[in-house]
Coordinates of C-alpha atoms and ligand atoms in Angstrom, one line a residue:
X1 CA 126.2 -48.2 -38.7
X2 CA 124.1 -45.3 -38.6
X3 CA 125.6 -41.6 -38.5
X4 CA 124.2 -38.3 -37.6
X5 CA 124.8 -34.9 -39.2
X6 CA 124.1 -32.0 -37.4
X7 CA 124.7 -28.1 -38.7
X8 CA 125.0 -26.5 -35.7
X9 CA 124.2 -23.1 -34.7
X10 CA 120.1 -23.0 -34.8
X11 CA 118.3 -22.1 -31.5
X12 CA 115.9 -25.2 -30.4
X13 CA 112.4 -23.4 -30.7
X14 CA 109.0 -25.6 -29.8
X15 CA 107.6 -28.2 -28.3
X16 CA 109.0 -31.8 -27.6
X17 CA 107.0 -34.7 -26.0
X18 CA 108.3 -36.3 -23.6
X19 CA 108.4 -39.9 -24.1
X20 CA 107.8 -42.8 -21.5
X21 CA 110.4 -43.6 -19.0
X22 CA 113.3 -46.5 -20.1
X23 CA 114.6 -46.8 -17.4
X24 CA 111.0 -47.1 -15.6
X25 CA 109.8 -49.4 -18.3
X26 CA 112.6 -52.0 -18.1
X27 CA 111.5 -53.3 -14.4
X28 CA 107.9 -52.7 -14.7
X29 CA 108.1 -55.2 -18.2
X30 CA 110.2 -57.8 -15.7
X31 CA 107.6 -57.7 -13.6
X32 CA 105.3 -59.3 -16.1
X33 CA 106.9 -62.6 -15.0
X34 CA 105.2 -62.4 -11.5
X35 CA 101.7 -63.2 -12.7
X36 CA 100.4 -65.8 -15.1
X37 CA 97.3 -62.7 -16.1
X38 CA 98.0 -60.3 -18.6
X39 CA 99.7 -57.2 -17.7
X40 CA 98.8 -53.8 -19.5
X41 CA 101.7 -50.9 -19.9
X42 CA 100.9 -48.1 -21.4
X43 CA 103.8 -45.0 -22.8
X44 CA 106.3 -47.8 -23.3
X45 CA 108.8 -45.8 -25.5
X46 CA 110.4 -47.5 -28.6
X47 CA 113.8 -48.1 -27.7
X48 CA 116.5 -50.5 -28.7
X49 CA 116.7 -51.3 -25.2
X50 CA 112.9 -52.0 -25.1
X51 CA 113.3 -54.2 -27.7
X52 CA 116.0 -56.5 -26.5
X53 CA 114.3 -56.8 -23.5
X54 CA 110.9 -57.9 -24.9
X55 CA 113.4 -60.2 -27.0
X56 CA 114.3 -61.3 -24.1
X57 CA 111.2 -61.8 -22.1
X58 CA 109.7 -64.0 -25.3
X59 CA 112.1 -65.9 -24.9
X60 CA 110.9 -66.6 -21.7
X61 CA 107.2 -67.6 -22.6
X62 CA 106.2 -64.0 -22.7
X63 CA 103.5 -63.2 -25.1
X64 CA 103.3 -59.1 -25.9
X65 CA 100.5 -57.9 -27.8
X66 CA 100.0 -54.7 -29.1
X67 CA 96.7 -52.7 -27.5
X68 CA 94.4 -52.8 -30.2
X69 CA 91.1 -50.0 -30.3
X70 CA 88.6 -48.8 -32.5
X71 CA 90.9 -51.1 -35.1
X72 CA 94.1 -49.2 -34.8
X73 CA 97.2 -49.9 -32.6
X74 CA 97.7 -48.2 -29.2
X75 CA 100.8 -46.4 -29.5
X76 CA 103.2 -47.3 -26.4
X77 CA 100.8 -49.6 -25.0
X78 CA 101.5 -53.6 -24.8
X79 CA 99.8 -56.7 -22.9
X80 CA 102.1 -59.2 -21.6
X81 CA 100.4 -62.3 -20.8
X82 CA 102.8 -65.3 -19.7
X83 CA 100.9 -67.9 -19.0
X84 CA 103.8 -70.1 -17.9
X85 CA 107.3 -69.8 -18.1
X86 CA 108.9 -71.2 -21.2
X87 CA 112.7 -70.9 -19.7
X88 CA 114.5 -69.7 -16.6
X89 CA 118.0 -68.6 -18.4
X90 CA 118.4 -65.4 -19.7
X91 CA 121.1 -65.7 -22.2
X92 CA 124.7 -64.3 -22.4
X93 CA 123.7 -63.0 -26.1
X94 CA 121.0 -60.6 -25.1
X95 CA 122.0 -59.7 -21.8
X96 CA 125.4 -58.5 -22.9
X97 CA 123.6 -56.1 -25.0
X98 CA 121.4 -54.7 -22.0
X99 CA 123.0 -54.9 -18.6
X100 CA 118.9 -54.2 -17.4
X101 CA 118.2 -57.7 -18.3
X102 CA 119.7 -58.9 -15.0
X103 CA 116.0 -57.7 -13.7
X104 CA 114.6 -60.9 -14.7
X105 CA 116.5 -62.6 -12.0
X106 CA 114.4 -61.9 -9.2
X107 CA 110.7 -62.4 -10.8
X108 CA 111.9 -66.0 -12.3
X109 CA 113.5 -66.9 -8.9
X110 CA 110.2 -66.1 -7.3
X111 CA 107.6 -67.4 -9.4
X112 CA 109.9 -70.4 -10.4
X113 CA 112.1 -71.2 -7.8
X114 CA 114.8 -71.0 -10.1
X115 CA 116.6 -69.0 -12.3
X116 CA 120.3 -68.4 -14.3
X117 CA 121.2 -65.2 -15.9
X118 CA 124.6 -64.5 -17.9
X119 CA 127.1 -62.4 -16.0
X120 CA 126.5 -58.6 -17.6
X121 CA 130.3 -58.6 -17.7
X122 CA 132.2 -55.2 -18.0
X123 CA 130.5 -52.2 -19.8
X124 CA 131.5 -48.9 -21.0
X125 CA 131.1 -46.9 -18.0
X126 CA 132.8 -49.2 -15.1
X127 CA 133.0 -52.2 -13.7
X128 CA 129.1 -52.2 -12.6
X129 CA 128.7 -55.7 -10.4
X130 CA 125.6 -56.9 -9.5
X131 CA 127.0 -58.0 -5.7
X132 CA 123.7 -56.1 -4.1
X133 CA 121.5 -58.6 -5.9
X134 CA 123.3 -61.8 -5.3
X135 CA 123.3 -60.9 -1.6
X136 CA 119.7 -59.3 -0.8
X137 CA 118.6 -63.2 -3.0
X138 CA 120.8 -64.8 -0.3
X139 CA 118.9 -62.9 2.5
X140 CA 115.8 -64.5 1.2
X141 CA 117.0 -67.7 0.9
X142 CA 118.3 -68.1 -2.4
X143 CA 121.4 -70.2 -2.9
X144 CA 123.4 -68.6 -5.4
X145 CA 126.3 -70.2 -7.6
X146 CA 128.6 -68.5 -10.2
X147 CA 129.3 -70.9 -13.1
X148 CA 130.8 -70.7 -16.7
X149 CA 129.6 -66.9 -17.0
X150 CA 126.5 -67.4 -15.4
X151 CA 124.7 -66.8 -12.2
X152 CA 122.7 -69.3 -11.1
X153 CA 120.1 -68.9 -8.4
X154 CA 118.1 -71.3 -6.6
X155 CA 114.8 -71.4 -4.0
X156 CA 113.2 -74.7 -4.7
X157 CA 110.6 -74.1 -1.7
X158 CA 110.1 -70.4 -2.3
X159 CA 111.8 -67.4 -1.0
X160 CA 111.1 -65.6 2.8
X161 CA 110.8 -62.2 3.4
X162 CA 114.1 -60.6 5.3
X163 CA 115.7 -57.6 6.5
X164 CA 117.8 -56.7 3.9
X165 CA 120.6 -53.6 4.5
X166 CA 122.4 -52.6 1.3
X167 CA 125.4 -51.2 2.0
X168 CA 125.4 -48.8 -0.7
X169 CA 122.5 -48.0 -2.8
X170 CA 121.9 -49.5 -6.0
X171 CA 118.7 -49.0 -8.2
X172 CA 118.5 -51.8 -10.1
X173 CA 119.0 -54.3 -6.6
X174 CA 116.2 -51.9 -5.2
X175 CA 114.1 -53.5 -8.0
X176 CA 114.7 -56.8 -8.0
X177 CA 114.5 -57.5 -4.8
X178 CA 111.4 -55.5 -4.4
X179 CA 110.0 -57.8 -7.4
X180 CA 111.2 -61.1 -5.6
X181 CA 109.7 -60.2 -2.5
X182 CA 107.0 -59.2 -3.5
X183 CA 106.0 -63.3 -3.8
X184 CA 108.3 -64.2 -0.7
X185 CA 106.7 -65.6 2.1
X186 CA 106.3 -63.3 4.7
X187 CA 107.5 -59.9 5.2
X188 CA 110.9 -58.0 3.8
X189 CA 112.4 -55.0 4.1
X190 CA 114.7 -53.0 2.1
X191 CA 116.7 -50.7 4.0
X192 CA 119.1 -47.8 2.4
X193 CA 117.1 -48.4 -0.7
X194 CA 117.4 -46.5 -3.4
X195 CA 114.6 -43.7 -4.2
X196 CA 114.6 -42.7 -8.0
X197 CA 111.3 -42.0 -9.4
X198 CA 111.6 -45.6 -11.3
X199 CA 111.5 -47.4 -8.7
X200 CA 108.5 -45.5 -7.2
X201 CA 106.2 -46.0 -10.8
X202 CA 107.5 -49.8 -10.4
X203 CA 106.1 -50.1 -7.0
X204 CA 102.9 -48.6 -8.2
X205 CA 102.5 -51.4 -10.6
X206 CA 103.7 -53.9 -8.8
X207 CA 100.5 -52.3 -6.5
X208 CA 98.1 -52.5 -9.2
X209 CA 99.2 -56.3 -9.7
X210 CA 98.2 -56.8 -6.2
X211 CA 101.3 -56.4 -3.8
X212 CA 101.6 -54.9 -0.4
X213 CA 104.1 -52.3 -0.5
X214 CA 104.9 -49.0 1.7
X215 CA 107.6 -46.8 1.4
X216 CA 108.6 -46.5 -2.1
X217 CA 110.3 -43.3 -2.8
X218 CA 112.2 -43.2 0.6
X219 CA 115.0 -45.1 2.1
X220 CA 113.3 -47.8 3.7
X221 CA 110.8 -50.1 1.7
X222 CA 108.4 -52.6 3.5
X223 CA 107.0 -55.5 1.3
X224 CA 104.6 -57.8 2.7
X225 CA 104.9 -60.9 0.1
X226 CA 102.0 -62.5 -1.7
X227 CA 101.2 -65.9 -2.8
X228 CA 100.5 -64.8 -6.1
X229 CA 99.8 -61.3 -8.2
X230 CA 97.2 -61.0 -10.6
X231 CA 97.3 -58.7 -13.8
X232 CA 97.0 -55.1 -13.8
X233 CA 97.3 -51.9 -15.5
X234 CA 100.1 -49.5 -15.7
X235 CA 100.9 -46.2 -17.2
X236 CA 104.9 -45.8 -17.0
X237 CA 105.8 -42.4 -16.0
X238 CA 107.3 -39.9 -18.5
X239 CA 111.1 -40.0 -18.9
X240 CA 113.1 -37.6 -16.7
X241 CA 116.4 -37.9 -18.0
X242 CA 114.9 -37.2 -21.8
X243 CA 113.4 -34.3 -20.2
X244 CA 116.9 -32.8 -18.7
X245 CA 118.9 -33.4 -22.0
X246 CA 116.1 -31.5 -24.0
X247 CA 116.4 -28.9 -20.9
X248 CA 119.7 -28.4 -21.6
X249 CA 119.4 -28.2 -25.3
X250 CA 117.2 -25.2 -25.1
X251 CA 119.7 -23.6 -22.6
X252 CA 122.8 -24.5 -24.8
X253 CA 121.3 -23.7 -28.3
X254 CA 120.0 -20.2 -26.2
X255 CA 116.3 -21.3 -27.7
X256 CA 113.1 -21.8 -25.9
X257 CA 111.4 -25.5 -25.1
X258 CA 108.0 -26.2 -23.6
X259 CA 108.6 -30.2 -22.6
X260 CA 105.2 -31.5 -22.6
X261 CA 104.1 -34.3 -20.2
X262 CA 107.7 -33.6 -18.5
X263 CA 107.7 -33.3 -14.4
X264 CA 109.2 -30.9 -12.2
X265 CA 109.0 -33.1 -9.5
X266 CA 111.2 -35.7 -10.9
X267 CA 113.6 -32.8 -11.8
X268 CA 114.1 -30.6 -8.7
X269 CA 117.7 -30.5 -8.2
X270 CA 118.4 -30.3 -12.1
X271 CA 116.0 -27.6 -12.2
X272 CA 117.6 -25.9 -9.4
X273 CA 121.1 -26.4 -11.0
X274 CA 119.9 -24.7 -14.2
X275 CA 118.1 -21.9 -12.7
X276 CA 121.7 -21.0 -10.9
X277 CA 123.4 -21.2 -14.4
X278 CA 121.1 -18.7 -15.6
X279 CA 118.1 -20.7 -17.0
X280 CA 114.4 -20.4 -16.4
X281 CA 112.8 -23.2 -16.0
X282 CA 108.8 -22.7 -15.5
X283 CA 106.2 -25.5 -14.9
X284 CA 103.4 -25.1 -17.0
X285 CA 100.0 -27.3 -17.3
X286 CA 101.4 -29.3 -19.7
X287 CA 104.9 -29.7 -18.9
X288 CA 107.9 -27.3 -18.3
X289 CA 108.9 -24.6 -20.6
X290 CA 112.7 -24.3 -20.9
X291 CA 114.7 -20.5 -21.7
X292 CA 118.0 -19.0 -20.7
X293 CA 116.3 -16.1 -18.3
X294 CA 119.2 -13.6 -19.2
X295 CA 120.8 -14.2 -22.3
X296 CA 124.0 -16.0 -20.8
X297 CA 124.9 -19.2 -19.3
X298 CA 127.2 -18.9 -16.3
X299 CA 129.6 -22.1 -14.8
X300 CA 128.0 -23.7 -11.8
X301 CA 130.2 -26.8 -10.1
X302 CA 127.9 -30.1 -9.5
X303 CA 128.4 -34.0 -8.3
X304 CA 126.4 -36.6 -9.5
X305 CA 124.2 -38.4 -6.6
X306 CA 121.7 -40.6 -6.2
X307 CA 118.0 -39.4 -6.2
X308 CA 117.0 -36.8 -5.3
X309 CA 120.4 -35.5 -6.4
X310 CA 121.8 -34.6 -9.8
X311 CA 121.5 -37.6 -11.6
X312 CA 124.9 -39.4 -13.1
X313 CA 122.7 -40.0 -16.3
X314 CA 122.7 -36.3 -16.9
X315 CA 125.9 -35.5 -16.3
X316 CA 127.6 -35.7 -19.6
X317 CA 124.5 -33.3 -20.9
X318 CA 125.8 -30.6 -18.1
X319 CA 129.2 -30.7 -18.6
X320 CA 128.6 -30.2 -22.6
X321 CA 126.5 -27.2 -21.6
X322 CA 129.2 -25.8 -19.5
X323 CA 132.0 -25.8 -22.4
X324 CA 129.7 -22.4 -23.5
X325 CA 129.1 -21.0 -20.3
X326 CA 130.8 -18.1 -18.8
X327 CA 133.6 -19.5 -16.2
X328 CA 134.9 -22.0 -14.9
X329 CA 132.9 -25.4 -13.3
X330 CA 133.7 -28.3 -11.8
X331 CA 132.0 -31.8 -12.2
X332 CA 132.3 -34.8 -10.0
X333 CA 131.3 -38.4 -11.1
X334 CA 130.2 -39.9 -7.7
X335 CA 128.1 -42.8 -8.8
X336 CA 130.5 -44.4 -12.0
X337 CA 133.8 -45.1 -12.2
X338 CA 134.8 -43.8 -15.8
X339 CA 132.3 -41.9 -17.2
X340 CA 134.1 -39.6 -18.7
X341 CA 134.5 -40.7 -22.4
X342 CA 132.6 -38.0 -23.5
X343 CA 135.6 -35.9 -22.7
X344 CA 138.0 -36.3 -25.6
X345 CA 135.2 -36.2 -27.8
X346 CA 134.0 -33.0 -26.1
X347 CA 137.8 -31.4 -26.7
X348 CA 137.9 -32.4 -30.4
X349 CA 135.3 -29.8 -30.8
X350 CA 137.1 -27.2 -29.1
X351 CA 135.8 -27.9 -25.1
X352 CA 138.4 -26.7 -22.4
X353 CA 138.3 -30.1 -19.8
X354 CA 140.8 -31.1 -17.8
X355 CA 139.8 -34.4 -15.8
X356 CA 141.5 -35.8 -12.2
X357 CA 140.0 -38.9 -11.1
X358 CA 136.4 -38.2 -11.1
X359 CA 136.4 -35.1 -11.3
X360 CA 136.1 -32.6 -14.4
X361 CA 137.2 -29.2 -14.5
X362 CA 135.5 -27.3 -17.2
X363 CA 136.5 -23.9 -18.4
X364 CA 134.0 -22.0 -20.7
X365 CA 134.4 -21.1 -24.4
X366 CA 133.4 -18.7 -26.6
X367 CA 132.4 -21.1 -29.2
X368 CA 133.1 -25.2 -30.4
X369 CA 133.3 -26.2 -33.4
X370 CA 131.9 -28.9 -35.2
X371 CA 134.3 -32.2 -35.7
X372 CA 133.8 -35.9 -36.6
X373 CA 133.3 -37.7 -33.2
X374 CA 132.7 -41.0 -32.0
X375 CA 129.7 -42.3 -29.5
X376 CA 130.5 -44.8 -26.5
X377 CA 127.9 -44.9 -24.3
X378 CA 124.5 -43.6 -24.4
X379 CA 124.5 -40.9 -22.6
X380 CA 128.3 -39.7 -23.5
X381 CA 126.1 -39.8 -27.3
X382 CA 123.5 -37.2 -26.3
X383 CA 126.0 -34.8 -24.7
X384 CA 127.9 -34.6 -28.2
X385 CA 124.6 -34.2 -29.8
X386 CA 123.9 -31.0 -27.6
X387 CA 127.7 -29.8 -28.5
X388 CA 126.8 -30.3 -31.9
X389 CA 123.7 -28.0 -31.8
X390 CA 125.7 -25.2 -30.5
X391 CA 128.9 -25.9 -32.7
X392 CA 130.1 -23.8 -35.5
X393 CA 130.1 -25.6 -38.7
X394 CA 129.2 -29.8 -39.0
X395 CA 129.6 -32.5 -36.2
X396 CA 129.0 -35.7 -37.5
X397 CA 128.4 -38.5 -34.5
X398 CA 129.1 -41.6 -35.4
X399 CA 128.1 -44.8 -33.5
X400 CA 124.5 -44.1 -33.2
X401 CA 123.3 -47.0 -31.8
X402 CA 124.2 -46.1 -29.0
X403 CA 121.8 -43.2 -29.1
X404 CA 118.8 -45.3 -30.3
X405 CA 119.1 -47.5 -27.1
X406 CA 117.4 -44.5 -24.9
X407 CA 116.3 -41.7 -27.1
X408 CA 113.3 -42.0 -29.0
X409 CA 112.8 -40.4 -32.6
X410 CA 115.7 -38.3 -31.3
X411 CA 116.2 -36.4 -34.8
X412 CA 112.9 -35.9 -35.1
X413 CA 111.7 -34.4 -32.2
X414 CA 114.5 -31.5 -32.6
X415 CA 114.3 -31.5 -36.2
X416 CA 111.0 -30.2 -35.7
X417 CA 111.9 -27.5 -33.4
X418 CA 114.3 -26.4 -36.3
X419 CA 117.8 -28.5 -35.6
X420 CA 119.6 -28.9 -38.4
X421 CA 120.0 -32.9 -37.6
X422 CA 120.4 -35.8 -40.2
X423 CA 120.4 -39.5 -39.8
X424 CA 122.8 -40.8 -42.6
X425 CA 122.0 -44.6 -42.7
X426 CA 125.0 -47.0 -43.3
Ligands
LIG501 C1 120.4 -47.2 -13.0 C2 119.8 -46.9 -14.4 C3 121.1 -46.5 -14.9 C4 121.5 -45.3 -13.8 C5 121.9 -45.9 -12.7 C6 122.6 -44.9 -11.7 C7 118.7 -48.6 -15.3 C8 118.1 -49.4 -16.2 N1 119.8 -47.9 -14.9 O1 121.5 -48.5 -13.1 O2 120.7 -45.9 -16.2 O3 122.8 -44.3 -14.4 O4 120.9 -46.2 -12.4 O5 121.2 -43.6 -11.2 O6 117.2 -48.1 -14.4 N2 127.0 -51.4 -7.7 C9 127.5 -52.3 -7.0 N3 127.3 -53.8 -7.0 C10 125.4 -54.4 -7.3 C11 125.1 -53.1 -8.1 C12 125.2 -51.6 -8.0 O7 128.8 -52.2 -6.6 O8 125.4 -55.0 -7.5 C13 127.3 -50.0 -7.7 C14 127.5 -49.9 -9.5 O9 128.8 -49.7 -10.3 C15 127.5 -48.0 -9.2 C16 126.4 -48.0 -8.1 O10 126.4 -49.4 -7.5 O11 128.8 -47.6 -9.2 C17 125.0 -47.5 -8.5 O12 124.4 -48.5 -9.6 P1 122.6 -49.0 -9.7 O13 121.9 -48.1 -9.0 O14 122.9 -49.9 -9.2 O15 122.8 -48.7 -11.2 P2 121.7 -49.4 -12.0 O16 120.6 -49.8 -11.4 O17 122.6 -50.7 -12.8

């Protein structure tokens, strides 16, 4: 397995272009299953999770081709075409690698009247069930059975629109149900729906394919089902989590970064939080400009929440930032159980963190020290990179494959801004 070796202490200065959003691209790629016509997607990031979704879609019969103009391939642009679904099963060996595979369930069920998906099983950041997805499909008239580690969903006569009230908010369930409802007979209302920008982006793509959707971005989404959807074209939004991560890289190293394509509207609460820590985040005509406001960072408390609150996917990075801030901050994780795996690793670098249940108390320290550390999940890994960028000496990050799931060319992007960061192949 590859590892990253980081020599800390250099301020990040320069520009970083933010890639297309992984979490927007995954459901939107799954939406290509809803039509026999082609879906052209732009700004698709090159990541391990995207490659897993491509292999999953390919075995369902999706033909994926890079878009070529003037004789060369357009970076990040692909045509997804599925004239005929060749399999309605999402097998264990792909689902176990990537939980978002469950997003093919809604489109396959809606188009083919049946689908089976391996249960995602345990995962590093908690049990993460899919009950909200399944109860939703039942409300649309599907029969659900759990057998031999698989979910079998069937609606031989098609799905019928209905009112679905989610007992708690789920991004994935909102997306899965929105896709299924686009091909259901009649109207569906999703109540207590997720409001994340990725949900809104999926709605934009579905609308480009002829779906009738209102209210995406609010907690009540109305979908009028269509007998069929057509092909279309859509550009994936920039990755707000990648942007937030690099904003924190500028802050922790006392550097200055312009994050090209980053959208302030997707990060309002994060920006507000960073500002209260002494970081200035200013919109420019190309993205966001980030640097410390007056030379020091001060501690601030956060709790993670659904959008528009502080995203759980930036919690680990924010904790790394707080390890070097002046004062004591409390960080409460309210979305996932067991999402503090970065804590013992940060502690190996000298961070002072005490956890109690879902709450971590971080006392800022003068200096972190480089150490060999181990990545345990995607966001935990990148928090260790942030810590490594500012630590004295060398940090060796093992199990880099977690990072490759969600950060495109990370060492190249940070390296171009002055970081000393090197990938050592296995
Ligand atoms: C998505 C993101 C992930 C992010 C998360 C929360 C993708 C591919 N992944 O994950 O990066 O951290 O949103 O912003 O977009 N839950 C249930 N039953 C369900 C579904 C979810 O109990 O059927 C629980 C989960 O265990 C979790 C909470 O609801 O505690 C939120 O999960 P959810 O919003 O569904 O996250 P994902 O869509 O899996």
